[in-house]
Amino acid sequence: MPRRTRAEPTEGNTDSFKENSVLPNGIKDGPVKKEKAKDEKGKGKAKRVEPEPADEEPDQTQADDDADVDADGNIDTDSDPENIDGTPRSRKRTRVNAEGDFVPSTPKREQVATLPRDDDGFIPGSIVRIKLHNFLTYDWVEFRPGPYLNMILGPNGTGKSSIACAICLGLNWPPSILGRANEISSFVKHGKESGYIEIELKGAKGQKNLVIRRNLSAKSKGSTLTLNGQSCTGKEITNRMAKLNVQVGNLCSFLPQDKVSEFAQMTPQQLLRETQRAAGDVHLSNWHDTLITAGKELKSLQDKSNDEQERLKTMQERNSQLERDVQRYQERKRIEKNIAVLKVLIPVNEYHEAKERYQKAKDRQRELHARVRKLKDRNAPAHAKLEQLAAQHKEYEKAREKKKTASRQKFQQMKNKWGENDKLERDAEDVTNKLDGLKRAEKERIKKIKEIQGHNEKWQKELDNPPKLEELEVINTEMRKINREHSQTVTRMEDLQERQKKNVDSSAAQQANISGALDQLKNLEDERHRKLEKLRTWDRDMADAVVWLRNHQDKFKMEVFEPPMICCTVPDRRYTDAIEACFNQDQLKILVTQCEEDYTALNNYLNDSGQAGLRKDARINIWFRPKIDLSPPPMSEAELKALGFDDYAINKIECPDGLLWFLTREVNLHRTAIGLDASKVDVNAAMEAVSRDGGGAKFIAGKVMNTVSRSRYGKRVATNMTKDLRPARNLVSSTIDPEIKKKLDQIIQEARQALEVINEDANNLAAEEREIRAEEALFKKTFDALEARKKAVNNQKKHLATLAAKIETNKNKLRDLENAPSVEDERAKLKKRLFEISKKRVRIVKEYTQLIRAAITDQAEATRSGLEFLQVGANKNALEALCQEKDEKYQRALAEFEE
């Protein structure tokens, strides 16, 4: 659309206005022929533009420019930093021509031609008339906008946005610009087959207006165009719009309601370009691109200049460094020359100094040599005496060691004799102890003889008078009789166990039948598990919450229901798509509570306290509303059938009874009518029926969801929004086959009946087993009594045999004690042995005394040798100290001589 701006009237015609266009330097295009620049009090003052009378049309005037010209007509100096002095900054800025190319600046400025208003006030391209027929909410309407600002006011739903849609589509712009339906056929009023949009645009001055008409069809995705009553193509209309500068596709000049969010997301750069396009001058974008290019070149030149400055600074620093290096090089050359001269003079001086040192050293050497000879001759006698003392010291040391060895041998012999004497002393003590114990041993022998004789007499009496014992044969006969009777009981028990085993096998078989049937039923009813896994792929946090809820239902006062996508089913699959379309995503995955107490507790477990162990950032939706009176269904059952509907959605879904309040209060399934056959549903009549109570409702006709609402203003016209149904993904489930379920239930019933019979047989067998067990206990009691009697007889016989063996053993012991040797003989042997031991000890004592005397003599000689050895050693050490002192003087003199 052409951009309309505020303009000031001229003196010639106060009703005529013109469009503003901006030059690249920011000065408005107008009747300005030349500029007079004037310096005001030095550098940096503003320039004033003195406009000359315009030689254009008298109704054109110049508007204010907020960018570069202020209210007083002064040009803003910030927009052009150049001044007018002799510096490079005072040079004129390069200008651009109308195509955006660089050209030298000239005093004369090019003016841009604009489309003037006509006598009636309309700018060429302005909308003069709009006519609509069967377009969206309009049956037929025609209105004529004014030449200036036009506003359309009205409540929601009265068709304001429809007029904007008609302007866009009528000028051959695609529906995608509006952000609504993608097909143009969607803009035909519901229930009508065709419609049209007719727009009359103001023509150029002196030319007739353009009448554009676009014919729409509800059954076709295409449309036809006419221009001034003649058929034309869309390209022709587009070219005409371009000539008139009509920019419906520019959000800065035409902003549909559904494109507001897209407009808000535009960057400042995009907004600037779209505003330039809407400003009316086709060269604005080129000038803008030229400014961007010039700015980039300026930055490049500045960067290049900065690089050259850095390079110059670097070269200067490098030159200064080279100058310092040259000075150091010259100083080095001078020093090297002095060094060369000194190298020649140094050897001569060194020769004279060395010769003088040599002469002094030679005289000193002669003195030291004489001194060394004198000290050596003086020390020779002392060294000879020291050698004599060293030889004598070694001889005394050998003699002392020999005496010490002889003394140690004597002491070792004394130790051995002492050990032999200790051994003989111990043997003598043992013999003495035996002599003392002979009397006690005799008394013990006599006592043992009496004890053995007493035991033998006692045991012999018991053998001579044995107790009366039962006959073992009689006991064995009774035991064989009882065993024969017990064998029959064992046979009965084995037969009983065989029957019990068969009973247990039959019971296990029936239990397996019941378990298999129950598993099959569980697999049939495992739809909840499959839905839970599907929910996990969609919302893992909600799936974890459902698992927690299944394990903790006991924490709540009333039953808490899982999300509808799990606990709701649609038995008739034909209605699945329609019913799922009634839910939004949040309603399909929400937990429903039946009382406020459970609502608070569940929120605390899942969202507040984290006791459920969910993810830290997880937020679980929970629903509860107190029960109130709701609006009834909009149509009776008879009216529902008459309008072609099948039923309300609430009657086609199966769910727990407590969940019905959520489905009616939150999802409004009780007010959503469903008709599977769209051809049978009268949409217009259904719209009136569902909205006659003043509110709104939804109904589904075939594969289309209709949302009907009624305006609260004016005639309260009913409006309808349609949406195609998507295939259901969440409420789709396979229902259980009743025949299969019935068959499985029958198998379970028959197995349980058979199990009852088996259990009854098992009880009878158990009673029989208790009877046999009682007989077994009686047998065991009788058999144990016989075993005890038999054991008592055997134990008594064994006891008598043991007594006879003990008597025989005691007789042998008694015989040994009686034949033992006499005490006097033993005492004579021990005394004789004690005498021999005493003789050996006397002999050892004599030898030990002789060894002590010999050791004393050897020790005295060894002591004398040690004293002599120590005396010679002391003399030797004293002489060594004296020799060492004299040798040190000699060594010092020798060292001075050798130096």
mmCIF file of N, CA, C and O in Angstrom, residues 155 265 393 517 534 716 782 859:
data_model
loop_
_atom_site.group_PDB
_atom_site.id
_atom_site.type_symbol
_atom_site.label_atom_id
_atom_site.label_comp_id
_atom_site.label_asym_id
_atom_site.label_seq_id
_atom_site.Cartn_x
_atom_site.Cartn_y
_atom_site.Cartn_z
ATOM 1 N N PRO A 155 -16.583 -4.783 17.695
ATOM 2 C CA PRO A 155 -16.208 -5.841 18.655
ATOM 3 C C PRO A 155 -15.585 -7.038 17.945
ATOM 4 O O PRO A 155 -15.595 -7.122 16.713
ATOM 5 N N GLN A 265 9.223 -10.238 15.692
ATOM 6 C CA GLN A 265 10.480 -10.983 15.667
ATOM 7 C C GLN A 265 11.480 -10.420 14.665
ATOM 8 O O GLN A 265 12.604 -10.896 14.577
ATOM 9 N N HIS A 393 109.092 -54.846 70.890
ATOM 10 C CA HIS A 393 107.662 -54.815 71.246
ATOM 11 C C HIS A 393 106.927 -56.027 70.664
ATOM 12 O O HIS A 393 106.076 -56.660 71.319
ATOM 13 N N ALA A 517 -4.385 -69.694 32.040
ATOM 14 C CA ALA A 517 -5.539 -68.894 31.622
ATOM 15 C C ALA A 517 -5.447 -67.478 32.191
ATOM 16 O O ALA A 517 -5.762 -66.493 31.504
ATOM 17 N N LYS A 534 4.183 -46.135 26.124
ATOM 18 C CA LYS A 534 4.012 -45.090 25.116
ATOM 19 C C LYS A 534 4.095 -43.719 25.760
ATOM 20 O O LYS A 534 4.688 -42.773 25.204
ATOM 21 N N ARG A 716 -25.210 -10.752 17.633
ATOM 22 C CA ARG A 716 -24.759 -11.992 18.257
ATOM 23 C C ARG A 716 -24.682 -13.128 17.230
ATOM 24 O O ARG A 716 -25.239 -14.205 17.401
ATOM 25 N N THR A 782 5.865 -100.512 70.777
ATOM 26 C CA THR A 782 6.007 -101.926 71.155
ATOM 27 C C THR A 782 7.391 -102.451 70.812
ATOM 28 O O THR A 782 8.041 -103.154 71.605
ATOM 29 N N GLN A 859 99.386 -67.767 85.228
ATOM 30 C CA GLN A 859 98.793 -66.431 85.252
ATOM 31 C C GLN A 859 99.825 -65.398 85.722
ATOM 32 O O GLN A 859 99.879 -64.274 85.200
#
